[in-house]
Amino acid sequence: MSIYDLFIENDQQAMALALQQAELGMFTTTPNPRVGCVIVRDGRVIGAGFTQPPGGNHAEIQAMHDAQQRGNDVRGATVYVTLEPCSHFGRTPPCADALVKAGVGKVVSAMTDPNPLVAGKGLEKLQAAGIAVVSCILTEQAREMNIGFFKRMQHGTPWVRMKSAASLDGKTALHNGKSQWITGQAARDDGHFWRARACAIVTGIGTVKDDNPQLSVRAVATPRQPRRIVVDSKLALTPDANILAGGGTWVFTASEDRTRIAALEDRGAEVIVLPNAAGKVDLPRVIAELGKRNLNEVHIEAGSKLNASLLREGCVDELLVYLAPSLLGDGRNMFDLPALDDLSGKIALRFHEIKQIGEDLRILARFS
């Protein structure tokens, strides 16, 4: 049964369908938010759509086009959209203006847009035109859909998610470095979904040296590969590394060695020099730079040293941890953190979600 065959009983049901539409743009809308829209008349969906890649139609426009193609008139209909309709000119005209022109009767939004260029102005424009407006329906679900966009709009930095796979005793590899495979295929495939939804995947030079990863999405279908980023203080990355294949890799370093920089640039990489006082890469400045470059979600897949440095510098918003039902004994840890003498020094998190994926557990834990 398609959404066009359903009978819509309430606002929550309609907004849930709009959120399902938004999910269809999970991998493609960045740097724009993932937005879905359904248009309802007399309890039936007459049009649906989601935001297209940058420069393409927003969700509301797609939904109105869909309704028109199905022979439906949107005048007087109710529009459900997972984010406040935009009110400014960007790459596309304002959606609020298009809704007014179309003569819709009511607009229900999950939440207001955190973008300062909108921030309530879209809803105000609709109300001024005599359109009924309702907001705050399934707000938390809509916020989760665009958690990175919200973070960047409100703080100027992306949402940073750190992924790790470990045994129940917290080991990511054996003492000799062997780690393939601690978790099962289902968990590994799920990890690729989280890669795909990110704007960029970050790793450290240690991981590149040990594993020579491609750091690409392969287990799920996606029309867009995330940006690949390497943190490499001494610029030890060699031009033949797999992570440079195809060009477009960003390398953050503390080194100004022009010869090494030129060799990486010849492979299509961009080298960004951001040293701190200790001669390492300034990690908070890296995160700030990624925000300036319009990245919404950043996915970290690194070794214990870079993981620990990012945690100590307060650069991480969320841990994505896959735990396998096994014990490895003496081996490599997820984080190379110093020993504590008192529990008051612990890094506190809260569980956001725990779910079984195949034989493994997936834990999302966020910093308070």
mmCIF file of N, CA, C and O in Angstrom, residues 13 29 60 72 79 114 142 156 164 170-171 193 230 267 270 280 303 316 318 324 344:
data_model
loop_
_atom_site.group_PDB
_atom_site.id
_atom_site.type_symbol
_atom_site.label_atom_id
_atom_site.label_comp_id
_atom_site.label_asym_id
_atom_site.label_seq_id
_atom_site.Cartn_x
_atom_site.Cartn_y
_atom_site.Cartn_z
ATOM 1 N N GLN A 13 0.126 11.415 12.297
ATOM 2 C CA GLN A 13 0.263 10.420 11.237
ATOM 3 C C GLN A 13 0.777 11.061 9.956
ATOM 4 O O GLN A 13 1.657 10.525 9.288
ATOM 5 N N THR A 29 21.010 15.714 0.466
ATOM 6 C CA THR A 29 20.621 17.122 0.566
ATOM 7 C C THR A 29 21.718 18.049 1.064
ATOM 8 O O THR A 29 21.633 19.264 0.864
ATOM 9 N N GLU A 60 8.603 21.137 -0.343
ATOM 10 C CA GLU A 60 7.269 21.669 -0.603
ATOM 11 C C GLU A 60 6.987 21.779 -2.103
ATOM 12 O O GLU A 60 5.883 21.474 -2.569
ATOM 13 N N ASN A 72 -4.187 16.667 -8.995
ATOM 14 C CA ASN A 72 -4.790 17.177 -7.771
ATOM 15 C C ASN A 72 -4.557 18.681 -7.614
ATOM 16 O O ASN A 72 -3.469 19.186 -7.909
ATOM 17 N N VAL A 79 -0.723 21.304 4.200
ATOM 18 C CA VAL A 79 0.655 20.935 3.876
ATOM 19 C C VAL A 79 1.388 20.569 5.159
ATOM 20 O O VAL A 79 1.442 21.369 6.101
ATOM 21 N N PRO A 114 16.235 26.670 12.256
ATOM 22 C CA PRO A 114 17.252 27.359 13.054
ATOM 23 C C PRO A 114 18.102 28.333 12.239
ATOM 24 O O PRO A 114 18.859 29.114 12.808
ATOM 25 N N ALA A 142 11.991 15.232 14.034
ATOM 26 C CA ALA A 142 12.476 16.128 12.984
ATOM 27 C C ALA A 142 13.853 16.678 13.319
ATOM 28 O O ALA A 142 14.717 16.828 12.442
ATOM 29 N N GLY A 156 27.743 26.943 14.600
ATOM 30 C CA GLY A 156 28.766 27.131 13.572
ATOM 31 C C GLY A 156 29.658 25.935 13.346
ATOM 32 O O GLY A 156 30.608 26.008 12.555
ATOM 33 N N SER A 164 33.176 3.379 16.689
ATOM 34 C CA SER A 164 34.159 2.382 17.083
ATOM 35 C C SER A 164 33.468 1.025 17.164
ATOM 36 O O SER A 164 32.276 0.940 17.448
ATOM 37 N N GLY A 170 35.937 -4.031 25.501
ATOM 38 C CA GLY A 170 36.380 -2.741 24.995
ATOM 39 C C GLY A 170 37.595 -2.750 24.104
ATOM 40 O O GLY A 170 38.258 -1.714 23.951
ATOM 41 N N LYS A 171 37.903 -3.870 23.477
ATOM 42 C CA LYS A 171 39.089 -3.953 22.627
ATOM 43 C C LYS A 171 38.702 -3.834 21.154
ATOM 44 O O LYS A 171 37.789 -4.509 20.682
ATOM 45 N N PHE A 193 26.060 2.718 6.552
ATOM 46 C CA PHE A 193 24.933 3.645 6.497
ATOM 47 C C PHE A 193 25.292 4.948 7.198
ATOM 48 O O PHE A 193 25.017 6.042 6.694
ATOM 49 N N VAL A 230 41.959 13.487 6.499
ATOM 50 C CA VAL A 230 43.031 12.871 7.284
ATOM 51 C C VAL A 230 43.646 13.919 8.204
ATOM 52 O O VAL A 230 43.970 15.029 7.761
ATOM 53 N N ARG A 267 48.051 14.767 -6.114
ATOM 54 C CA ARG A 267 47.070 13.669 -6.084
ATOM 55 C C ARG A 267 45.643 14.180 -5.908
ATOM 56 O O ARG A 267 44.711 13.404 -5.708
ATOM 57 N N GLU A 270 43.633 18.569 -0.835
ATOM 58 C CA GLU A 270 43.809 19.926 -0.327
ATOM 59 C C GLU A 270 44.452 19.819 1.045
ATOM 60 O O GLU A 270 43.957 19.091 1.911
ATOM 61 N N LYS A 280 51.029 20.183 17.095
ATOM 62 C CA LYS A 280 50.065 19.199 16.605
ATOM 63 C C LYS A 280 48.979 19.929 15.825
ATOM 64 O O LYS A 280 48.907 21.151 15.802
ATOM 65 N N GLY A 303 41.963 5.837 15.181
ATOM 66 C CA GLY A 303 42.572 5.004 16.206
ATOM 67 C C GLY A 303 42.445 5.620 17.584
ATOM 68 O O GLY A 303 41.906 6.715 17.760
ATOM 69 N N VAL A 316 33.721 16.106 20.254
ATOM 70 C CA VAL A 316 32.820 15.010 19.891
ATOM 71 C C VAL A 316 31.453 15.205 20.540
ATOM 72 O O VAL A 316 31.359 15.535 21.724
ATOM 73 N N GLU A 318 28.882 12.717 19.952
ATOM 74 C CA GLU A 318 28.192 11.432 20.093
ATOM 75 C C GLU A 318 29.142 10.283 19.789
ATOM 76 O O GLU A 318 29.982 10.392 18.891
ATOM 77 N N ALA A 324 30.590 -6.352 20.165
ATOM 78 C CA ALA A 324 30.429 -7.756 19.803
ATOM 79 C C ALA A 324 30.386 -8.623 21.055
ATOM 80 O O ALA A 324 31.041 -8.311 22.059
ATOM 81 N N SER A 344 35.665 11.229 39.900
ATOM 82 C CA SER A 344 35.131 12.552 39.563
ATOM 83 C C SER A 344 35.689 13.066 38.240
ATOM 84 O O SER A 344 35.132 13.976 37.636
#
